[in-house]
Amino acid sequence: MRPLAVADLNPAVLNVQYAVRGELAIKADELNERLRSQEHRDKLPFSKVISSNIGNPQQKGLDQPPITFTRQTSNPADRASPALCSQCHSDGSKARDSVSYSITEGCFTLYARNMIEGLVVLTCVAALMEYPPLIDIVKDKWPSDVIERAQQLQAEIGSIGAYSHSKGIPLIRKHVAQFIEERDGFPSDPEDIFLTAGASAGVSLLLNVLITPHKTGILIPIPQYPLYTATLAQYSGVPLPYHLSETDGWSTSLEEIRAALTKAEADGTGVLPRALVVINPGNPTGALLDEKTMEELVWLCEEHSLVLLADEVYQDNLHRRAAHPFHSFKQTVRRLRSPVPLISFHSISKGVFGECGRRGGYFECCNVAPDVRALLYKMVSVGLCPPLSGQIGVDCLVRPPRAGEPSHARWKAETDAIHAALAQRTALMAARLNALPGVSCVDSPGALYLYPKLELPAGAVEAARKAGKEADTLYALELLEETGICVVPGSGFGQKEGEHHYRLTCLCPGVEEYVGMLEKFHVGFLKRYGSSA
């Protein structure tokens, strides 16, 4: 029998590249294995690998604590024992006393004092959804709003081990629609809501149904989240890049988009532009769109009959809300009474939730014809349904505790602390990076990342060329090997010819030590290859 070979596979798969989990992440995994080995541990110049390559807040080493209310409502893996449950009062007061919150070096810290009691509070609705009889044991001991939420969801769902509606649990879709109405001031129909296994699954679905292989062009920002180029490669779509303006804080330029459209037409390849991707707040840039630019983008989509794909998963990651607020494209489209077809994506993985592993998200269809929506339903039905734990996470995202409810004070303390920590870390890191020779960095007003630009010595560029790598990949590899810090080179996100960047998260605890390692490495790198600064 002839063995299965790469040549037997779909050739489009060979073109898929996803830098966030590419060469650097694989190398980081190898180094982690070496750190676990007594034989190799002492031979490395660092004691741990710092995963700054991906926005994964609860990952080991980053350790952002989960939001208590979410875990109380939705985490089947966290199981509370009845003996421990008796230590919590119904108003959560004992639990609140057992956990302290502070900003230390910009890091949200859970103190270990009486941590076992704190962990009890992290388990409630999750355990209630996994094992409903637990309600009878804890009903006078856990916060009443947690009990009520679990009972409501259980009445709607039944067992979380069963399939749900392919678009998601109807009650949760109704809650998503209410959240959107409250946010934007315009109606939302639950039938326009599709719950998904994270926003990525929704993006993949929409690109799949929009693309005619080798004929459909999708306008994507540069730099962009590599999900888009990877998915376009998978479905043989044609990327039509438009560059963001770094000198203007990574702003979106209508002229750049029009130039990309003109180029697609002039190329004479028969590629038809079908959709415009906008990431707001930006990834990797953290930039936020102002309302005027959003209006112009909507009008441009009208002019060119483009579907607008709005990636808004970082809408709650705002570091300077007064100066840089978030506005949704749904609100803009409705306010302008525009007929533009709009698909908006959101997720429980970002914001202050950080529930990446739960795989929960949604997209909303706006101005999408019923027959097109029916085809989307057919496609999601093939996958039966998104994970129930992720759907319950979405319910917690769109229905947090409200003022006056027993869980609200704790929820507000936790979310305020995380917002403050991220804002403080981002500002500190940007300032320190900007002080380095050959580095310039926009102080991101949103998202979870910084995206510094590097002016690399000619010696480094030549060494990278000889190694068959991009210069910022060489920089990132040496950073990882010397410090254990894993970042993503800018070549994985797209950048102008001759430019070099890297993306790093602002999630890392111990930010002073972390930035100190970046500074020491950078100065050494310039000396090693001959400074251009």
PDB file of N, CA, C and O in Angstrom, residues 416-475:
ATOM      1  N   ASP A 416     -12.592  45.917  37.219  1.00  0.00           N
ATOM      2  CA  ASP A 416     -11.876  47.196  37.340  1.00  0.00           C
ATOM      3  C   ASP A 416     -10.383  46.968  37.521  1.00  0.00           C
ATOM      4  O   ASP A 416      -9.549  47.686  36.946  1.00  0.00           O
ATOM      5  N   ALA A 417     -10.035  45.965  38.333  1.00  0.00           N
ATOM      6  CA  ALA A 417      -8.625  45.694  38.591  1.00  0.00           C
ATOM      7  C   ALA A 417      -7.911  45.217  37.337  1.00  0.00           C
ATOM      8  O   ALA A 417      -6.772  45.628  37.052  1.00  0.00           O
ATOM      9  N   ILE A 418      -8.557  44.373  36.556  1.00  0.00           N
ATOM     10  CA  ILE A 418      -7.930  43.876  35.334  1.00  0.00           C
ATOM     11  C   ILE A 418      -7.772  45.007  34.321  1.00  0.00           C
ATOM     12  O   ILE A 418      -6.719  45.155  33.689  1.00  0.00           O
ATOM     13  N   HIS A 419      -8.809  45.830  34.156  1.00  0.00           N
ATOM     14  CA  HIS A 419      -8.694  46.977  33.242  1.00  0.00           C
ATOM     15  C   HIS A 419      -7.538  47.891  33.653  1.00  0.00           C
ATOM     16  O   HIS A 419      -6.751  48.327  32.803  1.00  0.00           O
ATOM     17  N   ALA A 420      -7.453  48.175  34.935  1.00  0.00           N
ATOM     18  CA  ALA A 420      -6.399  49.073  35.412  1.00  0.00           C
ATOM     19  C   ALA A 420      -5.017  48.466  35.192  1.00  0.00           C
ATOM     20  O   ALA A 420      -4.069  49.161  34.794  1.00  0.00           O
ATOM     21  N   ALA A 421      -4.901  47.163  35.430  1.00  0.00           N
ATOM     22  CA  ALA A 421      -3.616  46.498  35.247  1.00  0.00           C
ATOM     23  C   ALA A 421      -3.177  46.535  33.792  1.00  0.00           C
ATOM     24  O   ALA A 421      -2.017  46.847  33.481  1.00  0.00           O
ATOM     25  N   LEU A 422      -4.091  46.225  32.882  1.00  0.00           N
ATOM     26  CA  LEU A 422      -3.742  46.222  31.467  1.00  0.00           C
ATOM     27  C   LEU A 422      -3.363  47.619  30.981  1.00  0.00           C
ATOM     28  O   LEU A 422      -2.405  47.782  30.212  1.00  0.00           O
ATOM     29  N   ALA A 423      -4.098  48.629  31.420  1.00  0.00           N
ATOM     30  CA  ALA A 423      -3.789  50.001  31.010  1.00  0.00           C
ATOM     31  C   ALA A 423      -2.422  50.426  31.538  1.00  0.00           C
ATOM     32  O   ALA A 423      -1.626  51.052  30.817  1.00  0.00           O
ATOM     33  N   GLN A 424      -2.137  50.097  32.802  1.00  0.00           N
ATOM     34  CA  GLN A 424      -0.860  50.498  33.398  1.00  0.00           C
ATOM     35  C   GLN A 424       0.307  49.782  32.731  1.00  0.00           C
ATOM     36  O   GLN A 424       1.328  50.388  32.428  1.00  0.00           O
ATOM     37  N   ARG A 425       0.158  48.484  32.481  1.00  0.00           N
ATOM     38  CA  ARG A 425       1.222  47.728  31.824  1.00  0.00           C
ATOM     39  C   ARG A 425       1.484  48.265  30.421  1.00  0.00           C
ATOM     40  O   ARG A 425       2.634  48.425  30.003  1.00  0.00           O
ATOM     41  N   THR A 426       0.408  48.518  29.681  1.00  0.00           N
ATOM     42  CA  THR A 426       0.554  48.978  28.305  1.00  0.00           C
ATOM     43  C   THR A 426       1.313  50.299  28.253  1.00  0.00           C
ATOM     44  O   THR A 426       2.238  50.470  27.447  1.00  0.00           O
ATOM     45  N   ALA A 427       0.941  51.248  29.108  1.00  0.00           N
ATOM     46  CA  ALA A 427       1.605  52.548  29.127  1.00  0.00           C
ATOM     47  C   ALA A 427       3.065  52.422  29.530  1.00  0.00           C
ATOM     48  O   ALA A 427       3.958  53.037  28.920  1.00  0.00           O
ATOM     49  N   LEU A 428       3.343  51.613  30.565  1.00  0.00           N
ATOM     50  CA  LEU A 428       4.720  51.443  31.028  1.00  0.00           C
ATOM     51  C   LEU A 428       5.586  50.797  29.953  1.00  0.00           C
ATOM     52  O   LEU A 428       6.695  51.259  29.663  1.00  0.00           O
ATOM     53  N   MET A 429       5.067  49.749  29.338  1.00  0.00           N
ATOM     54  CA  MET A 429       5.844  49.039  28.326  1.00  0.00           C
ATOM     55  C   MET A 429       6.108  49.920  27.110  1.00  0.00           C
ATOM     56  O   MET A 429       7.216  49.939  26.573  1.00  0.00           O
ATOM     57  N   ALA A 430       5.098  50.673  26.673  1.00  0.00           N
ATOM     58  CA  ALA A 430       5.287  51.553  25.522  1.00  0.00           C
ATOM     59  C   ALA A 430       6.343  52.611  25.809  1.00  0.00           C
ATOM     60  O   ALA A 430       7.212  52.896  24.962  1.00  0.00           O
ATOM     61  N   ALA A 431       6.294  53.194  26.997  1.00  0.00           N
ATOM     62  CA  ALA A 431       7.269  54.229  27.352  1.00  0.00           C
ATOM     63  C   ALA A 431       8.689  53.666  27.378  1.00  0.00           C
ATOM     64  O   ALA A 431       9.630  54.293  26.866  1.00  0.00           O
ATOM     65  N   ARG A 432       8.863  52.493  27.972  1.00  0.00           N
ATOM     66  CA  ARG A 432      10.194  51.897  28.078  1.00  0.00           C
ATOM     67  C   ARG A 432      10.710  51.449  26.705  1.00  0.00           C
ATOM     68  O   ARG A 432      11.903  51.597  26.406  1.00  0.00           O
ATOM     69  N   LEU A 433       9.842  50.904  25.875  1.00  0.00           N
ATOM     70  CA  LEU A 433      10.272  50.492  24.537  1.00  0.00           C
ATOM     71  C   LEU A 433      10.662  51.703  23.694  1.00  0.00           C
ATOM     72  O   LEU A 433      11.647  51.667  22.943  1.00  0.00           O
ATOM     73  N   ASN A 434       9.901  52.779  23.817  1.00  0.00           N
ATOM     74  CA  ASN A 434      10.210  53.987  23.051  1.00  0.00           C
ATOM     75  C   ASN A 434      11.521  54.630  23.471  1.00  0.00           C
ATOM     76  O   ASN A 434      12.100  55.425  22.711  1.00  0.00           O
ATOM     77  N   ALA A 435      11.984  54.315  24.656  1.00  0.00           N
ATOM     78  CA  ALA A 435      13.256  54.871  25.127  1.00  0.00           C
ATOM     79  C   ALA A 435      14.459  54.102  24.589  1.00  0.00           C
ATOM     80  O   ALA A 435      15.596  54.562  24.736  1.00  0.00           O
ATOM     81  N   LEU A 436      14.231  52.961  23.961  1.00  0.00           N
ATOM     82  CA  LEU A 436      15.327  52.156  23.443  1.00  0.00           C
ATOM     83  C   LEU A 436      15.798  52.685  22.097  1.00  0.00           C
ATOM     84  O   LEU A 436      14.980  53.147  21.284  1.00  0.00           O
ATOM     85  N   PRO A 437      17.085  52.601  21.800  1.00  0.00           N
ATOM     86  CA  PRO A 437      17.576  53.020  20.486  1.00  0.00           C
ATOM     87  C   PRO A 437      17.021  52.098  19.392  1.00  0.00           C
ATOM     88  O   PRO A 437      16.982  50.873  19.547  1.00  0.00           O
ATOM     89  N   GLY A 438      16.565  52.706  18.313  1.00  0.00           N
ATOM     90  CA  GLY A 438      16.091  51.917  17.191  1.00  0.00           C
ATOM     91  C   GLY A 438      14.727  51.305  17.378  1.00  0.00           C
ATOM     92  O   GLY A 438      14.349  50.394  16.626  1.00  0.00           O
ATOM     93  N   VAL A 439      13.961  51.779  18.370  1.00  0.00           N
ATOM     94  CA  VAL A 439      12.620  51.244  18.608  1.00  0.00           C
ATOM     95  C   VAL A 439      11.629  52.402  18.660  1.00  0.00           C
ATOM     96  O   VAL A 439      11.888  53.430  19.287  1.00  0.00           O
ATOM     97  N   SER A 440      10.505  52.256  17.979  1.00  0.00           N
ATOM     98  CA  SER A 440       9.393  53.192  18.125  1.00  0.00           C
ATOM     99  C   SER A 440       8.128  52.372  18.306  1.00  0.00           C
ATOM    100  O   SER A 440       7.937  51.355  17.647  1.00  0.00           O
ATOM    101  N   CYS A 441       7.261  52.816  19.209  1.00  0.00           N
ATOM    102  CA  CYS A 441       6.102  52.005  19.574  1.00  0.00           C
ATOM    103  C   CYS A 441       4.899  52.899  19.841  1.00  0.00           C
ATOM    104  O   CYS A 441       4.953  53.802  20.690  1.00  0.00           O
ATOM    105  N   VAL A 442       3.808  52.669  19.114  1.00  0.00           N
ATOM    106  CA  VAL A 442       2.561  53.373  19.373  1.00  0.00           C
ATOM    107  C   VAL A 442       1.994  52.881  20.701  1.00  0.00           C
ATOM    108  O   VAL A 442       1.903  51.676  20.945  1.00  0.00           O
ATOM    109  N   ASP A 443       1.639  53.801  21.584  1.00  0.00           N
ATOM    110  CA  ASP A 443       1.034  53.460  22.869  1.00  0.00           C
ATOM    111  C   ASP A 443      -0.420  53.068  22.614  1.00  0.00           C
ATOM    112  O   ASP A 443      -1.302  53.916  22.526  1.00  0.00           O
ATOM    113  N   SER A 444      -0.669  51.785  22.480  1.00  0.00           N
ATOM    114  CA  SER A 444      -1.974  51.289  22.051  1.00  0.00           C
ATOM    115  C   SER A 444      -3.083  51.705  23.006  1.00  0.00           C
ATOM    116  O   SER A 444      -2.978  51.466  24.208  1.00  0.00           O
ATOM    117  N   PRO A 445      -4.172  52.288  22.496  1.00  0.00           N
ATOM    118  CA  PRO A 445      -5.302  52.636  23.361  1.00  0.00           C
ATOM    119  C   PRO A 445      -6.252  51.475  23.598  1.00  0.00           C
ATOM    120  O   PRO A 445      -7.185  51.591  24.388  1.00  0.00           O
ATOM    121  N   GLY A 446      -6.036  50.342  22.911  1.00  0.00           N
ATOM    122  CA  GLY A 446      -6.960  49.220  23.064  1.00  0.00           C
ATOM    123  C   GLY A 446      -6.273  47.887  22.829  1.00  0.00           C
ATOM    124  O   GLY A 446      -5.068  47.808  22.570  1.00  0.00           O
ATOM    125  N   ALA A 447      -7.059  46.805  22.942  1.00  0.00           N
ATOM    126  CA  ALA A 447      -6.638  45.424  22.741  1.00  0.00           C
ATOM    127  C   ALA A 447      -5.644  44.991  23.821  1.00  0.00           C
ATOM    128  O   ALA A 447      -5.596  45.572  24.916  1.00  0.00           O
ATOM    129  N   LEU A 448      -4.831  43.971  23.530  1.00  0.00           N
ATOM    130  CA  LEU A 448      -3.963  43.358  24.546  1.00  0.00           C
ATOM    131  C   LEU A 448      -2.493  43.379  24.154  1.00  0.00           C
ATOM    132  O   LEU A 448      -1.693  42.664  24.760  1.00  0.00           O
ATOM    133  N   TYR A 449      -2.115  44.208  23.162  1.00  0.00           N
ATOM    134  CA  TYR A 449      -0.785  44.074  22.582  1.00  0.00           C
ATOM    135  C   TYR A 449      -0.116  45.431  22.349  1.00  0.00           C
ATOM    136  O   TYR A 449      -0.763  46.465  22.309  1.00  0.00           O
ATOM    137  N   LEU A 450       1.207  45.344  22.170  1.00  0.00           N
ATOM    138  CA  LEU A 450       1.986  46.422  21.577  1.00  0.00           C
ATOM    139  C   LEU A 450       2.657  45.866  20.332  1.00  0.00           C
ATOM    140  O   LEU A 450       2.909  44.661  20.226  1.00  0.00           O
ATOM    141  N   TYR A 451       2.957  46.766  19.392  1.00  0.00           N
ATOM    142  CA  TYR A 451       3.519  46.338  18.107  1.00  0.00           C
ATOM    143  C   TYR A 451       4.670  47.268  17.742  1.00  0.00           C
ATOM    144  O   TYR A 451       4.569  48.111  16.844  1.00  0.00           O
ATOM    145  N   PRO A 452       5.804  47.151  18.462  1.00  0.00           N
ATOM    146  CA  PRO A 452       6.922  48.073  18.234  1.00  0.00           C
ATOM    147  C   PRO A 452       7.601  47.853  16.887  1.00  0.00           C
ATOM    148  O   PRO A 452       7.703  46.726  16.389  1.00  0.00           O
ATOM    149  N   LYS A 453       8.093  48.951  16.345  1.00  0.00           N
ATOM    150  CA  LYS A 453       8.861  48.923  15.097  1.00  0.00           C
ATOM    151  C   LYS A 453      10.349  48.902  15.430  1.00  0.00           C
ATOM    152  O   LYS A 453      10.804  49.614  16.328  1.00  0.00           O
ATOM    153  N   LEU A 454      11.116  48.104  14.690  1.00  0.00           N
ATOM    154  CA  LEU A 454      12.548  47.952  14.930  1.00  0.00           C
ATOM    155  C   LEU A 454      13.345  48.499  13.751  1.00  0.00           C
ATOM    156  O   LEU A 454      13.059  48.162  12.596  1.00  0.00           O
ATOM    157  N   GLU A 455      14.326  49.320  14.054  1.00  0.00           N
ATOM    158  CA  GLU A 455      15.319  49.721  13.051  1.00  0.00           C
ATOM    159  C   GLU A 455      16.536  48.832  13.286  1.00  0.00           C
ATOM    160  O   GLU A 455      17.346  49.076  14.179  1.00  0.00           O
ATOM    161  N   LEU A 456      16.665  47.769  12.495  1.00  0.00           N
ATOM    162  CA  LEU A 456      17.683  46.755  12.750  1.00  0.00           C
ATOM    163  C   LEU A 456      18.972  47.045  11.985  1.00  0.00           C
ATOM    164  O   LEU A 456      18.932  47.551  10.853  1.00  0.00           O
ATOM    165  N   PRO A 457      20.104  46.707  12.570  1.00  0.00           N
ATOM    166  CA  PRO A 457      21.387  46.938  11.889  1.00  0.00           C
ATOM    167  C   PRO A 457      21.480  46.126  10.600  1.00  0.00           C
ATOM    168  O   PRO A 457      20.885  45.045  10.476  1.00  0.00           O
ATOM    169  N   ALA A 458      22.266  46.639   9.665  1.00  0.00           N
ATOM    170  CA  ALA A 458      22.453  45.935   8.391  1.00  0.00           C
ATOM    171  C   ALA A 458      23.028  44.543   8.617  1.00  0.00           C
ATOM    172  O   ALA A 458      22.707  43.605   7.882  1.00  0.00           O
ATOM    173  N   GLY A 459      23.876  44.410   9.650  1.00  0.00           N
ATOM    174  CA  GLY A 459      24.461  43.101   9.945  1.00  0.00           C
ATOM    175  C   GLY A 459      23.407  42.076  10.314  1.00  0.00           C
ATOM    176  O   GLY A 459      23.514  40.891   9.954  1.00  0.00           O
ATOM    177  N   ALA A 460      22.365  42.510  11.033  1.00  0.00           N
ATOM    178  CA  ALA A 460      21.281  41.596  11.411  1.00  0.00           C
ATOM    179  C   ALA A 460      20.453  41.211  10.190  1.00  0.00           C
ATOM    180  O   ALA A 460      20.047  40.052  10.036  1.00  0.00           O
ATOM    181  N   VAL A 461      20.202  42.178   9.320  1.00  0.00           N
ATOM    182  CA  VAL A 461      19.430  41.898   8.105  1.00  0.00           C
ATOM    183  C   VAL A 461      20.178  40.902   7.225  1.00  0.00           C
ATOM    184  O   VAL A 461      19.591  39.956   6.683  1.00  0.00           O
ATOM    185  N   GLU A 462      21.495  41.066   7.119  1.00  0.00           N
ATOM    186  CA  GLU A 462      22.297  40.162   6.306  1.00  0.00           C
ATOM    187  C   GLU A 462      22.365  38.765   6.938  1.00  0.00           C
ATOM    188  O   GLU A 462      22.272  37.748   6.232  1.00  0.00           O
ATOM    189  N   ALA A 463      22.509  38.705   8.257  1.00  0.00           N
ATOM    190  CA  ALA A 463      22.535  37.401   8.939  1.00  0.00           C
ATOM    191  C   ALA A 463      21.217  36.667   8.752  1.00  0.00           C
ATOM    192  O   ALA A 463      21.198  35.447   8.553  1.00  0.00           O
ATOM    193  N   ALA A 464      20.127  37.399   8.799  1.00  0.00           N
ATOM    194  CA  ALA A 464      18.818  36.782   8.585  1.00  0.00           C
ATOM    195  C   ALA A 464      18.690  36.266   7.158  1.00  0.00           C
ATOM    196  O   ALA A 464      18.168  35.164   6.923  1.00  0.00           O
ATOM    197  N   ARG A 465      19.174  37.047   6.197  1.00  0.00           N
ATOM    198  CA  ARG A 465      19.104  36.626   4.792  1.00  0.00           C
ATOM    199  C   ARG A 465      19.864  35.322   4.577  1.00  0.00           C
ATOM    200  O   ARG A 465      19.372  34.398   3.906  1.00  0.00           O
ATOM    201  N   LYS A 466      21.050  35.221   5.156  1.00  0.00           N
ATOM    202  CA  LYS A 466      21.856  34.008   5.015  1.00  0.00           C
ATOM    203  C   LYS A 466      21.182  32.806   5.666  1.00  0.00           C
ATOM    204  O   LYS A 466      21.351  31.670   5.222  1.00  0.00           O
ATOM    205  N   ALA A 467      20.411  33.070   6.733  1.00  0.00           N
ATOM    206  CA  ALA A 467      19.704  31.982   7.422  1.00  0.00           C
ATOM    207  C   ALA A 467      18.358  31.664   6.772  1.00  0.00           C
ATOM    208  O   ALA A 467      17.656  30.749   7.220  1.00  0.00           O
ATOM    209  N   GLY A 468      17.994  32.427   5.732  1.00  0.00           N
ATOM    210  CA  GLY A 468      16.721  32.204   5.059  1.00  0.00           C
ATOM    211  C   GLY A 468      15.532  32.662   5.870  1.00  0.00           C
ATOM    212  O   GLY A 468      14.435  32.089   5.757  1.00  0.00           O
ATOM    213  N   LYS A 469      15.728  33.692   6.688  1.00  0.00           N
ATOM    214  CA  LYS A 469      14.659  34.189   7.549  1.00  0.00           C
ATOM    215  C   LYS A 469      14.470  35.685   7.378  1.00  0.00           C
ATOM    216  O   LYS A 469      15.368  36.390   6.903  1.00  0.00           O
ATOM    217  N   GLU A 470      13.298  36.164   7.805  1.00  0.00           N
ATOM    218  CA  GLU A 470      13.084  37.599   7.905  1.00  0.00           C
ATOM    219  C   GLU A 470      13.888  38.132   9.093  1.00  0.00           C
ATOM    220  O   GLU A 470      14.121  37.416  10.085  1.00  0.00           O
ATOM    221  N   ALA A 471      14.307  39.389   8.999  1.00  0.00           N
ATOM    222  CA  ALA A 471      15.158  39.943  10.054  1.00  0.00           C
ATOM    223  C   ALA A 471      14.447  39.997  11.400  1.00  0.00           C
ATOM    224  O   ALA A 471      15.065  39.761  12.455  1.00  0.00           O
ATOM    225  N   ASP A 472      13.133  40.298  11.413  1.00  0.00           N
ATOM    226  CA  ASP A 472      12.449  40.349  12.705  1.00  0.00           C
ATOM    227  C   ASP A 472      12.205  38.948  13.266  1.00  0.00           C
ATOM    228  O   ASP A 472      12.065  38.776  14.479  1.00  0.00           O
ATOM    229  N   THR A 473      12.216  37.933  12.397  1.00  0.00           N
ATOM    230  CA  THR A 473      12.153  36.552  12.895  1.00  0.00           C
ATOM    231  C   THR A 473      13.459  36.178  13.582  1.00  0.00           C
ATOM    232  O   THR A 473      13.457  35.530  14.649  1.00  0.00           O
ATOM    233  N   LEU A 474      14.585  36.577  12.994  1.00  0.00           N
ATOM    234  CA  LEU A 474      15.879  36.355  13.636  1.00  0.00           C
ATOM    235  C   LEU A 474      15.912  37.028  15.001  1.00  0.00           C
ATOM    236  O   LEU A 474      16.352  36.431  15.999  1.00  0.00           O
ATOM    237  N   TYR A 475      15.452  38.269  15.058  1.00  0.00           N
ATOM    238  CA  TYR A 475      15.414  39.012  16.324  1.00  0.00           C
ATOM    239  C   TYR A 475      14.573  38.260  17.352  1.00  0.00           C
ATOM    240  O   TYR A 475      14.985  38.070  18.503  1.00  0.00           O
TER     241      TYR A 475
END
